[in-house]
Amino acid sequence: MSLFLKQTKTKNRIFLQISETTYDKVSKKSSNKCYKKLGFLDELISEEIKDPIAYYKNEVEKLNENRKKQFEETKKLKIDERREKRVGYFVAKSFFDFLGLKEKFFDFCKTKGLDTYYYEIIENLIFSKIISISSSRNSVKNSLSFLYNEKQYNNEQIYSTLEFLGKYYQEISDILGIQIKNTFKTVYKNTFFDSFKSFYNVNGNEICVTQSILMDEDIIPFGLSIEIENSNKNSLGKILKTFQLKYNPEKIIRVADRGINYGNNLYNAIIHDNGYILPLPLSSLVDDDKEWLLNENDYENIYYSNGNLNYKTKEDTKEYLVKLIKNDGNLALIKAKQKRVAVYSVALNEKKRSGINNLVDQAKVLFYSNAQKSDYSKSLKYITIVKQPGKPDKIEINQEKIDSELKYAGYKMIVTSENNFSKENLFKICDTVWKIENYYQFLKDHSNDDSENTKNENRIKGNLLTGFYVITIYRLIESKIFKNKYAPDEIVNFIKSIKLLEIGDIYINLLTPSPLVNELEKIFDITLSNVYFKKSQIEKLFSLKIKKNIV
């Protein structure tokens, strides 16, 4: 790859530009592209430059010489001296700007008499989690180092910012929710609610943290509640009442497994005319549901374009007699009209069977090597412990359990009060909420890696608040930019994969071509597929504005 001075004759004038020659190894052809436009020869003549052609040929020679020196230097670099920059968060930053978060946050700081420098640290903490989901102290520092405009923060700055976020988490989460509502004119008709508990060790004491999220019809989070208790008591009613009074939605639909959709929680949902979407664990199905699930009748087959089966699904709606627990602890039988939806996925079947067979193989190896019960770990469910009087316990392979799990591999089932929801929409809602839960579990696990990160309640809340911003921005990108055409995992992996390798003044693009790359280029009218980037090109990415016609 080399530079040269190109001279183009146009209407008795000569136009000069510096061009670059590149070689395509696939097509085995050379091509030229403009490196820098200089102008018409007659207009370039001046007191300093009397012979523009000779002058710029000399300049090109210097550029090529510098490139050669730089290339020789890069060959001497060790891997750990090269600097990788993950720049995919430019999409998230464009949403921060589009929603006007900076201005609103500055206004909030002023009302509290606080320094607005907090915003820069908060923004970078959130961006660091977008490109590398983690929250332990060292990981935060490592993630911050991957940001394009790297900022150096000491531990005190990071932890004091987390404490600030935790102290004012409600107001700061509201800033995001209100800006989303005002920007997209959101009407809170059907809203979706999820709540999950985590346990943290704070200075030797275990505390229970209940995090609850309220989402709009596009499954975009807008409401956040973090309750910290010293015991695992049920605060669900209080949280729901707060959300109802604060946002006044027409309906709150609970999306979760047995936790918030069980016992008196489900009883309260039905009597208060709120909704529920309940993914059922296959192990808990009654015989009637099992028979219906495995019955091939009424399944609609969905095929790939090559004719192979992708998945099959069916539904029915009828009145059920539901056994519930009232608030006084007594049992109640209530008639409720419910829809049940079943799906069988070929891909899920293959994944489940592979996982089951791997654990069974592990159990058999341990079984034949006379391993102890404690050695079996996850494969423990595939063995049976047989008590023998006067002898050591006998371990047997539980073939009945194995056969049962293989029979149901690939199936899922949901019951819901929302009889007008399509089966496709129900599974999409459950899948998105499940991924949000997984993210928070990941966040919690990594928080516990660092005792300083969970030293007090405000630091815990601060971490969870940044997580709330991350999942909300990701959902905005998925639904508003890509119109839900791609799975959440694809979006996350794509944003994290936009990487550049910084070598001097040159940035080498490490991004792999994909349909997402092509689509983002069209949406923003940008180029992401260049082999090399200049600083000016990167800075242009971070100054992109989202146009209203895009979202």
Coordinates of C-alpha atoms in Angstrom, one line a residue:
M1 CA 0.0 0.0 0.0
S2 CA 1.7 3.2 -1.1
L3 CA 0.8 6.9 -1.9
F4 CA 1.4 8.8 -5.1
L5 CA 0.6 12.2 -6.6
K6 CA -2.2 11.8 -9.1
Q7 CA -2.6 14.5 -11.9
T8 CA -5.9 14.7 -13.7
K9 CA -6.5 16.9 -16.7
T10 CA -10.0 18.6 -16.8
K11 CA -10.8 21.3 -19.3
N12 CA -7.2 22.5 -19.8
R13 CA -6.6 22.5 -16.1
I14 CA -4.7 20.0 -13.9
F15 CA -6.2 18.7 -10.6
L16 CA -3.9 17.3 -8.0
Q17 CA -4.7 14.8 -5.3
I18 CA -2.7 12.3 -3.2
S19 CA -4.0 8.8 -4.0
E20 CA -3.4 5.4 -2.4
T21 CA -2.8 2.1 -4.1
T22 CA -4.3 -1.0 -2.5
Y23 CA -4.1 -4.7 -3.5
D24 CA -7.0 -7.0 -3.1
K25 CA -5.7 -10.5 -2.3
V26 CA -9.0 -12.1 -3.3
S27 CA -9.5 -10.5 -6.7
K28 CA -5.7 -10.2 -7.2
K29 CA -6.2 -6.7 -8.5
S30 CA -4.9 -3.3 -7.6
S31 CA -7.1 -0.2 -7.1
N32 CA -6.6 3.4 -6.2
K33 CA -8.6 5.6 -3.8
C34 CA -8.3 9.2 -2.8
Y35 CA -6.1 9.9 0.3
K36 CA -6.3 13.7 0.1
K37 CA -7.6 16.2 -2.4
L38 CA -5.2 19.1 -3.0
G39 CA -6.9 21.3 -5.7
F40 CA -6.2 22.7 -9.2
L41 CA -2.5 23.3 -10.1
D42 CA -2.9 27.0 -11.0
E43 CA -4.7 27.7 -7.7
L44 CA -1.9 26.0 -5.6
I45 CA 0.9 28.2 -6.9
S46 CA 2.0 30.7 -4.2
E47 CA 5.0 32.4 -2.8
E48 CA 5.8 29.4 -0.7
I49 CA 4.9 26.8 -3.3
K50 CA 6.1 27.9 -6.8
D51 CA 6.1 24.4 -8.2
P52 CA 3.2 22.5 -6.6
I53 CA 3.9 19.2 -8.5
A54 CA 7.5 19.0 -7.2
Y55 CA 6.4 20.2 -3.7
Y56 CA 3.7 17.6 -3.3
K57 CA 5.8 14.8 -4.8
N58 CA 8.3 15.6 -2.0
E59 CA 5.4 15.5 0.5
V60 CA 4.2 12.1 -0.7
E61 CA 7.8 10.8 -0.4
K62 CA 7.8 11.9 3.2
L63 CA 4.4 10.3 3.9
N64 CA 5.6 7.0 2.4
E65 CA 8.8 7.1 4.4
N66 CA 6.9 7.7 7.6
R67 CA 4.5 4.9 6.8
K68 CA 7.5 2.6 6.2
K69 CA 9.1 3.6 9.6
Q70 CA 5.7 3.1 11.3
F71 CA 5.3 -0.3 9.8
E72 CA 8.8 -1.4 10.9
E73 CA 8.0 -0.2 14.4
T74 CA 4.7 -2.1 14.6
K75 CA 6.6 -5.3 13.8
K76 CA 8.6 -4.8 16.9
L77 CA 5.6 -4.3 19.1
K78 CA 4.6 -7.0 21.5
I79 CA 1.0 -8.1 21.7
D80 CA 0.4 -6.5 25.1
E81 CA 1.7 -3.2 23.9
R82 CA -0.9 -2.9 21.2
R83 CA -4.0 -1.0 22.2
E84 CA -7.4 -2.5 21.4
K85 CA -10.3 0.0 21.3
R86 CA -13.9 -1.1 21.3
V87 CA -15.8 1.6 19.6
G88 CA -19.2 0.0 19.1
Y89 CA -20.6 2.1 22.0
F90 CA -20.8 5.0 19.6
V91 CA -24.4 3.7 18.8
A92 CA -25.2 4.0 22.6
K93 CA -23.7 7.4 22.8
S94 CA -25.9 8.6 19.9
F95 CA -28.9 7.5 21.9
F96 CA -27.6 9.4 25.0
D97 CA -27.4 12.5 22.8
F98 CA -30.7 11.9 21.1
L99 CA -32.5 11.5 24.5
G100 CA -30.9 14.6 25.9
L101 CA -29.6 12.8 28.9
K102 CA -26.6 15.0 29.5
E103 CA -28.6 18.2 29.7
K104 CA -31.2 16.6 32.1
F105 CA -28.5 15.2 34.2
F106 CA -26.7 18.5 34.5
D107 CA -30.0 20.1 35.6
F108 CA -30.4 17.4 38.3
C109 CA -26.9 18.0 39.6
K110 CA -27.5 21.7 39.9
T111 CA -30.7 21.1 41.9
K112 CA -28.6 18.9 44.3
G113 CA -25.7 21.4 44.4
L114 CA -23.5 18.8 42.9
D115 CA -20.5 19.0 40.5
T116 CA -21.5 18.0 36.9
Y117 CA -18.2 16.1 36.4
Y118 CA -20.1 13.1 37.7
Y119 CA -21.8 12.8 34.4
E120 CA -18.6 12.0 32.5
I121 CA -17.7 9.2 34.9
I122 CA -21.2 7.8 34.9
E123 CA -21.4 7.9 31.1
N124 CA -18.1 6.1 30.8
L125 CA -19.0 3.5 33.5
I126 CA -22.2 2.7 31.5
F127 CA -20.3 2.6 28.1
S128 CA -17.6 0.3 29.7
K129 CA -20.4 -2.1 30.7
I130 CA -21.9 -2.0 27.2
I131 CA -18.6 -3.1 25.6
S132 CA -17.6 -5.5 28.3
I133 CA -20.4 -6.6 30.7
S134 CA -18.8 -6.8 34.1
S135 CA -18.7 -4.8 37.3
S136 CA -15.8 -6.0 39.5
R137 CA -13.2 -3.3 40.3
N138 CA -10.4 -4.6 38.0
S139 CA -12.8 -5.4 35.2
V140 CA -14.2 -1.8 35.4
K141 CA -10.7 -0.4 35.0
N142 CA -9.9 -2.8 32.2
S143 CA -13.2 -2.0 30.4
L144 CA -12.6 1.8 30.8
S145 CA -9.2 1.3 29.1
F146 CA -10.9 -0.1 26.0
L147 CA -13.0 3.1 25.5
Y148 CA -11.8 5.2 22.6
N149 CA -11.2 8.4 24.6
E150 CA -9.7 6.5 27.5
K151 CA -10.1 8.2 30.9
Q152 CA -8.1 7.4 34.0
Y153 CA -10.1 7.2 37.2
N154 CA -8.8 6.1 40.6
N155 CA -10.7 3.7 42.9
E156 CA -12.0 6.6 45.0
Q157 CA -13.6 8.2 41.9
I158 CA -15.2 5.0 40.8
Y159 CA -16.6 4.0 44.2
S160 CA -17.8 7.5 45.1
T161 CA -19.6 7.7 41.7
L162 CA -21.3 4.4 42.4
E163 CA -22.4 5.6 45.8
F164 CA -23.7 8.8 44.3
L165 CA -25.7 6.7 41.8
G166 CA -27.0 4.5 44.5
K167 CA -28.1 7.4 46.7
Y168 CA -30.1 9.0 43.9
Y169 CA -30.9 5.9 41.9
Q170 CA -34.6 6.6 41.8
E171 CA -34.2 10.1 40.3
I172 CA -31.5 9.1 37.9
S173 CA -33.5 6.1 36.6
D174 CA -36.5 8.4 36.2
I175 CA -34.4 10.7 34.0
L176 CA -34.0 7.9 31.5
G177 CA -37.6 6.7 31.7
I178 CA -39.1 10.2 31.3
Q179 CA -36.8 11.1 28.4
I180 CA -37.8 7.8 26.6
K181 CA -41.5 8.6 27.2
N182 CA -41.3 12.2 26.0
T183 CA -39.1 11.3 23.0
F184 CA -41.2 8.4 21.7
K185 CA -44.6 9.6 23.0
T186 CA -45.0 6.3 24.9
V187 CA -48.5 5.5 26.2
Y188 CA -48.4 3.1 29.2
K189 CA -51.1 0.7 28.1
N190 CA -49.9 -2.9 28.5
T191 CA -46.8 -2.8 30.7
F192 CA -44.7 -5.8 31.7
F193 CA -43.3 -6.3 35.2
D194 CA -40.5 -8.6 36.4
S195 CA -38.9 -8.8 39.8
F196 CA -36.0 -10.9 41.1
K197 CA -34.1 -11.3 44.3
S198 CA -30.4 -11.4 44.9
F199 CA -28.4 -11.9 48.0
Y200 CA -25.2 -9.9 48.8
N201 CA -22.7 -10.1 51.6
V202 CA -22.2 -6.6 53.0
N203 CA -19.5 -6.4 55.7
G204 CA -20.3 -10.0 56.8
N205 CA -24.1 -9.6 56.8
E206 CA -26.3 -11.2 54.1
I207 CA -28.9 -8.8 52.7
C208 CA -31.7 -9.5 50.2
V209 CA -32.0 -7.1 47.3
T210 CA -35.3 -7.1 45.3
Q211 CA -34.9 -5.5 41.9
S212 CA -38.1 -4.8 39.9
I213 CA -38.4 -3.5 36.4
L214 CA -41.4 -2.1 34.5
M215 CA -41.3 -2.3 30.7
D216 CA -43.4 -0.8 28.0
E217 CA -45.1 -2.7 25.2
D218 CA -41.8 -2.9 23.3
I219 CA -40.2 -4.5 26.4
I220 CA -38.1 -1.3 26.9
P221 CA -37.5 -0.8 30.6
F222 CA -38.6 2.6 32.0
G223 CA -39.3 2.0 35.7
L224 CA -36.9 0.7 38.3
S225 CA -37.3 -0.2 42.0
I226 CA -34.5 -1.5 44.2
E227 CA -35.6 -2.7 47.7
I228 CA -33.0 -3.7 50.2
E229 CA -34.2 -5.9 53.1
N230 CA -32.5 -7.8 55.9
S231 CA -34.8 -10.7 55.3
N232 CA -36.4 -12.5 52.4
K233 CA -39.8 -11.0 53.0
N234 CA -42.3 -10.4 50.3
S235 CA -42.4 -6.7 49.2
L236 CA -44.0 -7.3 45.8
G237 CA -47.3 -5.7 46.7
K238 CA -45.6 -2.5 47.8
I239 CA -43.5 -2.3 44.7
L240 CA -46.5 -2.9 42.3
K241 CA -48.5 -0.3 44.1
T242 CA -45.7 2.2 43.8
F243 CA -45.4 1.6 40.0
Q244 CA -49.2 1.8 39.6
L245 CA -49.3 5.2 41.4
K246 CA -46.2 6.6 39.7
Y247 CA -46.9 5.6 36.1
N248 CA -50.6 4.9 36.0
P249 CA -50.4 2.1 33.4
E250 CA -53.7 0.6 32.2
K251 CA -52.4 -2.8 33.0
I252 CA -49.4 -4.4 34.6
I253 CA -48.6 -7.9 33.2
R254 CA -46.3 -10.0 35.3
V255 CA -43.7 -11.9 33.3
A256 CA -41.8 -14.5 35.3
D257 CA -41.7 -18.1 36.4
R258 CA -43.1 -19.4 39.6
G259 CA -41.7 -16.6 41.8
I260 CA -44.0 -13.6 41.2
N261 CA -46.6 -15.7 39.4
Y262 CA -47.3 -18.1 42.2
G263 CA -49.4 -18.5 45.3
N264 CA -50.9 -15.3 46.6
N265 CA -48.9 -13.3 44.0
L266 CA -50.9 -14.9 41.2
Y267 CA -54.1 -14.6 43.3
N268 CA -53.6 -10.8 43.6
A269 CA -52.9 -10.5 39.9
I270 CA -56.2 -12.2 39.0
I271 CA -58.4 -10.4 41.6
H272 CA -56.9 -7.0 40.7
D273 CA -57.5 -7.6 36.9
N274 CA -53.8 -7.5 36.2
G275 CA -52.2 -10.0 33.9
Y276 CA -49.6 -12.7 34.0
I277 CA -47.4 -14.6 31.5
L278 CA -46.0 -17.7 33.1
P279 CA -43.4 -19.9 31.4
L280 CA -43.9 -23.3 32.9
P281 CA -41.1 -25.6 34.0
L282 CA -41.8 -28.9 32.1
S283 CA -41.1 -30.8 35.3
S284 CA -44.1 -29.1 37.0
L285 CA -46.6 -29.9 34.3
V286 CA -49.7 -31.9 35.2
D287 CA -50.6 -35.0 33.2
D288 CA -53.2 -33.1 31.1
D289 CA -50.6 -30.5 30.0
K290 CA -48.0 -33.2 29.3
E291 CA -50.4 -35.1 27.1
W292 CA -51.4 -32.0 25.2
L293 CA -47.8 -30.9 24.8
L294 CA -46.6 -34.2 23.2
N295 CA -49.8 -34.7 21.1
E296 CA -48.8 -34.0 17.5
N297 CA -52.3 -32.8 16.6
D298 CA -52.8 -29.0 15.9
Y299 CA -49.1 -28.1 15.8
E300 CA -48.3 -25.7 13.0
N301 CA -44.9 -26.4 11.4
I302 CA -42.6 -23.5 10.5
Y303 CA -39.9 -24.4 8.0
Y304 CA -36.6 -22.9 6.9
S305 CA -36.3 -21.8 3.2
N306 CA -34.4 -25.0 2.5
G307 CA -37.5 -27.1 3.6
N308 CA -36.1 -28.2 7.0
L309 CA -38.2 -27.9 10.1
N310 CA -37.4 -24.8 12.2
Y311 CA -40.0 -25.1 14.9
K312 CA -43.6 -26.1 15.5
T313 CA -46.2 -24.4 17.7
K314 CA -49.8 -24.6 18.9
E315 CA -52.2 -22.9 21.3
D316 CA -55.6 -23.3 22.9
T317 CA -57.7 -21.1 25.2
K318 CA -60.1 -22.5 27.8
E319 CA -61.4 -22.0 31.3
Y320 CA -59.2 -23.6 34.0
L321 CA -59.8 -24.2 37.7
V322 CA -56.7 -22.6 39.2
K323 CA -55.5 -23.5 42.7
L324 CA -54.2 -20.3 44.5
I325 CA -53.2 -19.1 47.9
K326 CA -55.1 -16.1 49.3
N327 CA -53.4 -13.4 51.3
D328 CA -54.6 -15.0 54.5
G329 CA -52.8 -18.2 53.6
N330 CA -55.9 -20.2 52.8
L331 CA -56.3 -22.1 49.5
A332 CA -58.7 -20.8 46.9
L333 CA -60.0 -22.4 43.7
I334 CA -60.7 -19.7 41.0
K335 CA -62.0 -20.2 37.5
A336 CA -59.8 -18.3 35.1
K337 CA -59.7 -18.2 31.3
Q338 CA -56.2 -18.9 30.2
K339 CA -54.3 -19.4 27.0
R340 CA -51.6 -22.1 26.9
V341 CA -49.0 -22.1 24.2
A342 CA -46.5 -24.8 23.3
V343 CA -43.5 -24.7 21.0
Y344 CA -41.0 -27.3 19.9
S345 CA -37.7 -26.0 18.5
V346 CA -35.4 -28.3 16.5
A347 CA -32.4 -26.1 17.6
L348 CA -33.4 -26.2 21.2
N349 CA -33.9 -30.0 21.0
E350 CA -30.4 -30.5 19.7
K351 CA -29.0 -28.2 22.4
K352 CA -30.9 -29.9 25.2
R353 CA -30.1 -33.4 24.0
S354 CA -26.4 -32.5 23.7
G355 CA -26.4 -31.1 27.3
I356 CA -28.2 -34.1 28.7
N357 CA -26.0 -36.6 26.9
N358 CA -22.8 -34.9 28.1
L359 CA -24.0 -35.0 31.7
V360 CA -25.1 -38.6 31.3
D361 CA -21.7 -39.5 29.9
Q362 CA -20.1 -37.7 32.8
A363 CA -22.3 -39.6 35.3
K364 CA -21.5 -43.0 33.7
V365 CA -17.7 -42.3 33.9
L366 CA -18.0 -41.4 37.5
F367 CA -20.3 -44.3 38.2
Y368 CA -17.9 -46.9 36.7
S369 CA -15.0 -45.3 38.6
N370 CA -16.8 -45.7 41.9
A371 CA -16.9 -41.9 42.5
Q372 CA -18.5 -40.4 45.6
K373 CA -21.9 -38.6 45.5
S374 CA -20.2 -35.2 45.9
D375 CA -18.2 -35.7 42.7
Y376 CA -21.3 -35.8 40.4
S377 CA -22.0 -32.0 40.5
K378 CA -24.7 -31.2 37.8
S379 CA -24.9 -34.9 36.7
L380 CA -26.2 -35.8 40.2
K381 CA -29.9 -35.7 39.0
Y382 CA -29.1 -38.7 36.7
I383 CA -28.1 -41.1 39.5
T384 CA -30.1 -42.8 42.3
I385 CA -28.7 -43.4 45.7
V386 CA -29.7 -46.9 47.0
K387 CA -29.5 -47.4 50.8
Q388 CA -27.9 -50.7 51.8
P389 CA -28.1 -51.7 55.5
G390 CA -24.7 -52.3 56.9
K391 CA -23.0 -51.5 53.6
P392 CA -22.0 -48.3 51.7
D393 CA -24.8 -46.6 49.7
K394 CA -25.1 -48.0 46.2
I395 CA -25.2 -45.6 43.2
E396 CA -27.3 -46.4 40.1
I397 CA -27.9 -44.6 36.8
N398 CA -31.4 -43.2 36.8
Q399 CA -32.4 -44.2 33.2
E400 CA -36.1 -43.3 33.8
K401 CA -35.0 -39.7 34.6
I402 CA -32.8 -39.6 31.5
D403 CA -35.5 -40.9 29.2
S404 CA -38.0 -38.4 30.6
E405 CA -35.8 -35.4 30.0
L406 CA -34.9 -36.6 26.4
K407 CA -38.6 -36.9 25.7
Y408 CA -39.3 -33.3 26.5
A409 CA -36.1 -31.9 25.0
G410 CA -36.9 -29.0 22.7
Y411 CA -40.3 -28.2 24.2
K412 CA -41.5 -25.0 26.0
M413 CA -44.9 -24.1 27.4
I414 CA -46.5 -20.8 28.6
V415 CA -49.8 -20.1 30.2
T416 CA -51.2 -16.6 30.3
S417 CA -54.2 -14.4 31.1
E418 CA -53.5 -12.4 27.9
N419 CA -55.7 -14.4 25.5
N420 CA -55.4 -11.8 22.7
F421 CA -51.6 -12.1 22.5
S422 CA -50.2 -14.1 19.6
K423 CA -48.1 -17.1 20.5
E424 CA -45.1 -15.5 18.7
N425 CA -45.4 -12.3 20.8
L426 CA -45.6 -14.3 24.0
F427 CA -42.4 -16.2 23.4
K428 CA -40.6 -13.1 22.3
I429 CA -41.7 -11.3 25.5
C430 CA -40.5 -14.2 27.7
D431 CA -37.3 -14.6 25.8
T432 CA -36.4 -10.9 26.1
V433 CA -37.3 -10.7 29.8
W434 CA -35.3 -13.9 30.5
K435 CA -32.2 -12.3 28.9
I436 CA -32.6 -9.2 31.0
E437 CA -32.8 -11.5 34.1
N438 CA -29.6 -13.3 33.0
Y439 CA -27.8 -10.0 32.6
Y440 CA -28.6 -9.0 36.1
Q441 CA -27.5 -12.4 37.5
F442 CA -24.2 -12.0 35.6
L443 CA -23.9 -8.5 37.1
K444 CA -24.6 -9.8 40.6
D445 CA -22.1 -12.6 40.3
H446 CA -19.3 -10.3 39.2
S447 CA -20.2 -7.7 41.9
N448 CA -19.5 -10.4 44.5
D449 CA -16.0 -10.9 43.0
D450 CA -15.0 -7.7 44.7
S451 CA -15.9 -7.0 48.3
E452 CA -15.3 -3.2 47.8
N453 CA -18.0 -3.2 45.1
T454 CA -20.6 -4.4 47.6
K455 CA -19.2 -2.6 50.7
N456 CA -22.4 -0.7 51.3
E457 CA -26.0 -0.6 50.0
N458 CA -25.5 2.5 47.8
R459 CA -22.6 0.8 45.8
I460 CA -24.9 -2.2 45.2
K461 CA -27.7 0.1 44.0
G462 CA -25.2 2.1 41.9
N463 CA -24.1 -1.0 40.1
L464 CA -27.7 -2.1 39.4
L465 CA -28.6 1.3 38.2
T466 CA -25.8 1.3 35.6
G467 CA -27.0 -2.2 34.6
F468 CA -30.5 -0.7 34.1
Y469 CA -29.2 1.9 31.8
V470 CA -27.2 -0.7 29.8
I471 CA -30.1 -3.0 29.2
T472 CA -32.4 -0.1 28.4
I473 CA -30.0 1.3 25.8
Y474 CA -29.5 -2.1 24.3
R475 CA -33.3 -2.6 24.0
L476 CA -33.6 0.8 22.3
I477 CA -30.9 -0.1 19.8
E478 CA -32.6 -3.5 19.1
S479 CA -36.1 -2.1 18.7
K480 CA -35.7 1.4 17.4
I481 CA -32.6 1.0 15.2
F482 CA -32.8 -2.6 14.0
K483 CA -36.6 -2.9 14.4
N484 CA -36.4 -6.2 16.3
K485 CA -35.0 -8.0 13.3
Y486 CA -32.1 -9.4 15.3
A487 CA -32.0 -11.4 18.5
P488 CA -30.7 -9.5 21.6
D489 CA -27.6 -11.7 21.8
E490 CA -26.7 -10.8 18.2
I491 CA -27.0 -7.1 19.0
V492 CA -24.8 -7.4 22.1
N493 CA -22.2 -9.4 20.4
F494 CA -22.2 -7.1 17.4
I495 CA -21.7 -3.9 19.5
K496 CA -18.9 -5.6 21.4
S497 CA -17.2 -6.8 18.2
I498 CA -16.6 -3.4 16.7
K499 CA -13.0 -3.1 17.6
L500 CA -10.0 -1.2 16.3
L501 CA -6.3 -1.9 17.0
E502 CA -4.4 1.4 17.7
I503 CA -0.9 1.5 16.3
G504 CA 0.5 5.0 16.4
D505 CA -1.8 7.2 14.3
I506 CA -3.3 4.2 12.5
Y507 CA -6.3 2.1 13.7
I508 CA -6.7 -1.3 12.1
N509 CA -10.3 -2.5 11.9
L510 CA -10.9 -5.9 13.5
L511 CA -14.6 -6.1 12.7
T512 CA -15.9 -9.1 10.8
P513 CA -18.3 -8.4 7.9
S514 CA -21.9 -9.3 8.7
P515 CA -25.5 -8.3 7.7
L516 CA -25.6 -6.1 10.9
V517 CA -22.5 -4.2 9.6
N518 CA -24.2 -3.5 6.3
E519 CA -27.4 -2.4 7.9
L520 CA -25.8 -0.1 10.4
E521 CA -23.8 1.5 7.5
K522 CA -27.0 2.2 5.6
I523 CA -28.9 3.5 8.6
F524 CA -26.3 6.0 9.6
D525 CA -24.7 6.6 6.2
I526 CA -21.3 5.6 7.5
T527 CA -18.5 3.2 6.6
L528 CA -17.5 0.6 9.1
S529 CA -15.7 -1.8 6.7
N530 CA -12.5 0.2 6.1
V531 CA -9.4 -1.8 6.8
Y532 CA -7.8 1.4 8.3
F533 CA -9.3 4.2 10.3
K534 CA -8.0 7.7 11.0
K535 CA -8.8 9.5 14.3
S536 CA -11.0 12.0 12.4
Q537 CA -13.1 9.1 11.1
I538 CA -13.5 7.6 14.6
E539 CA -14.4 11.0 16.0
K540 CA -17.0 11.3 13.3
L541 CA -18.7 8.1 14.6
F542 CA -19.0 9.5 18.1
S543 CA -20.5 12.7 16.7
L544 CA -23.3 10.9 14.8
K545 CA -26.8 12.2 15.4
I546 CA -29.9 9.9 15.3
K547 CA -32.5 11.4 12.9
K548 CA -36.1 11.1 13.8
N549 CA -36.9 9.2 10.6
I550 CA -34.5 6.4 11.8
V551 CA -36.3 5.6 15.0

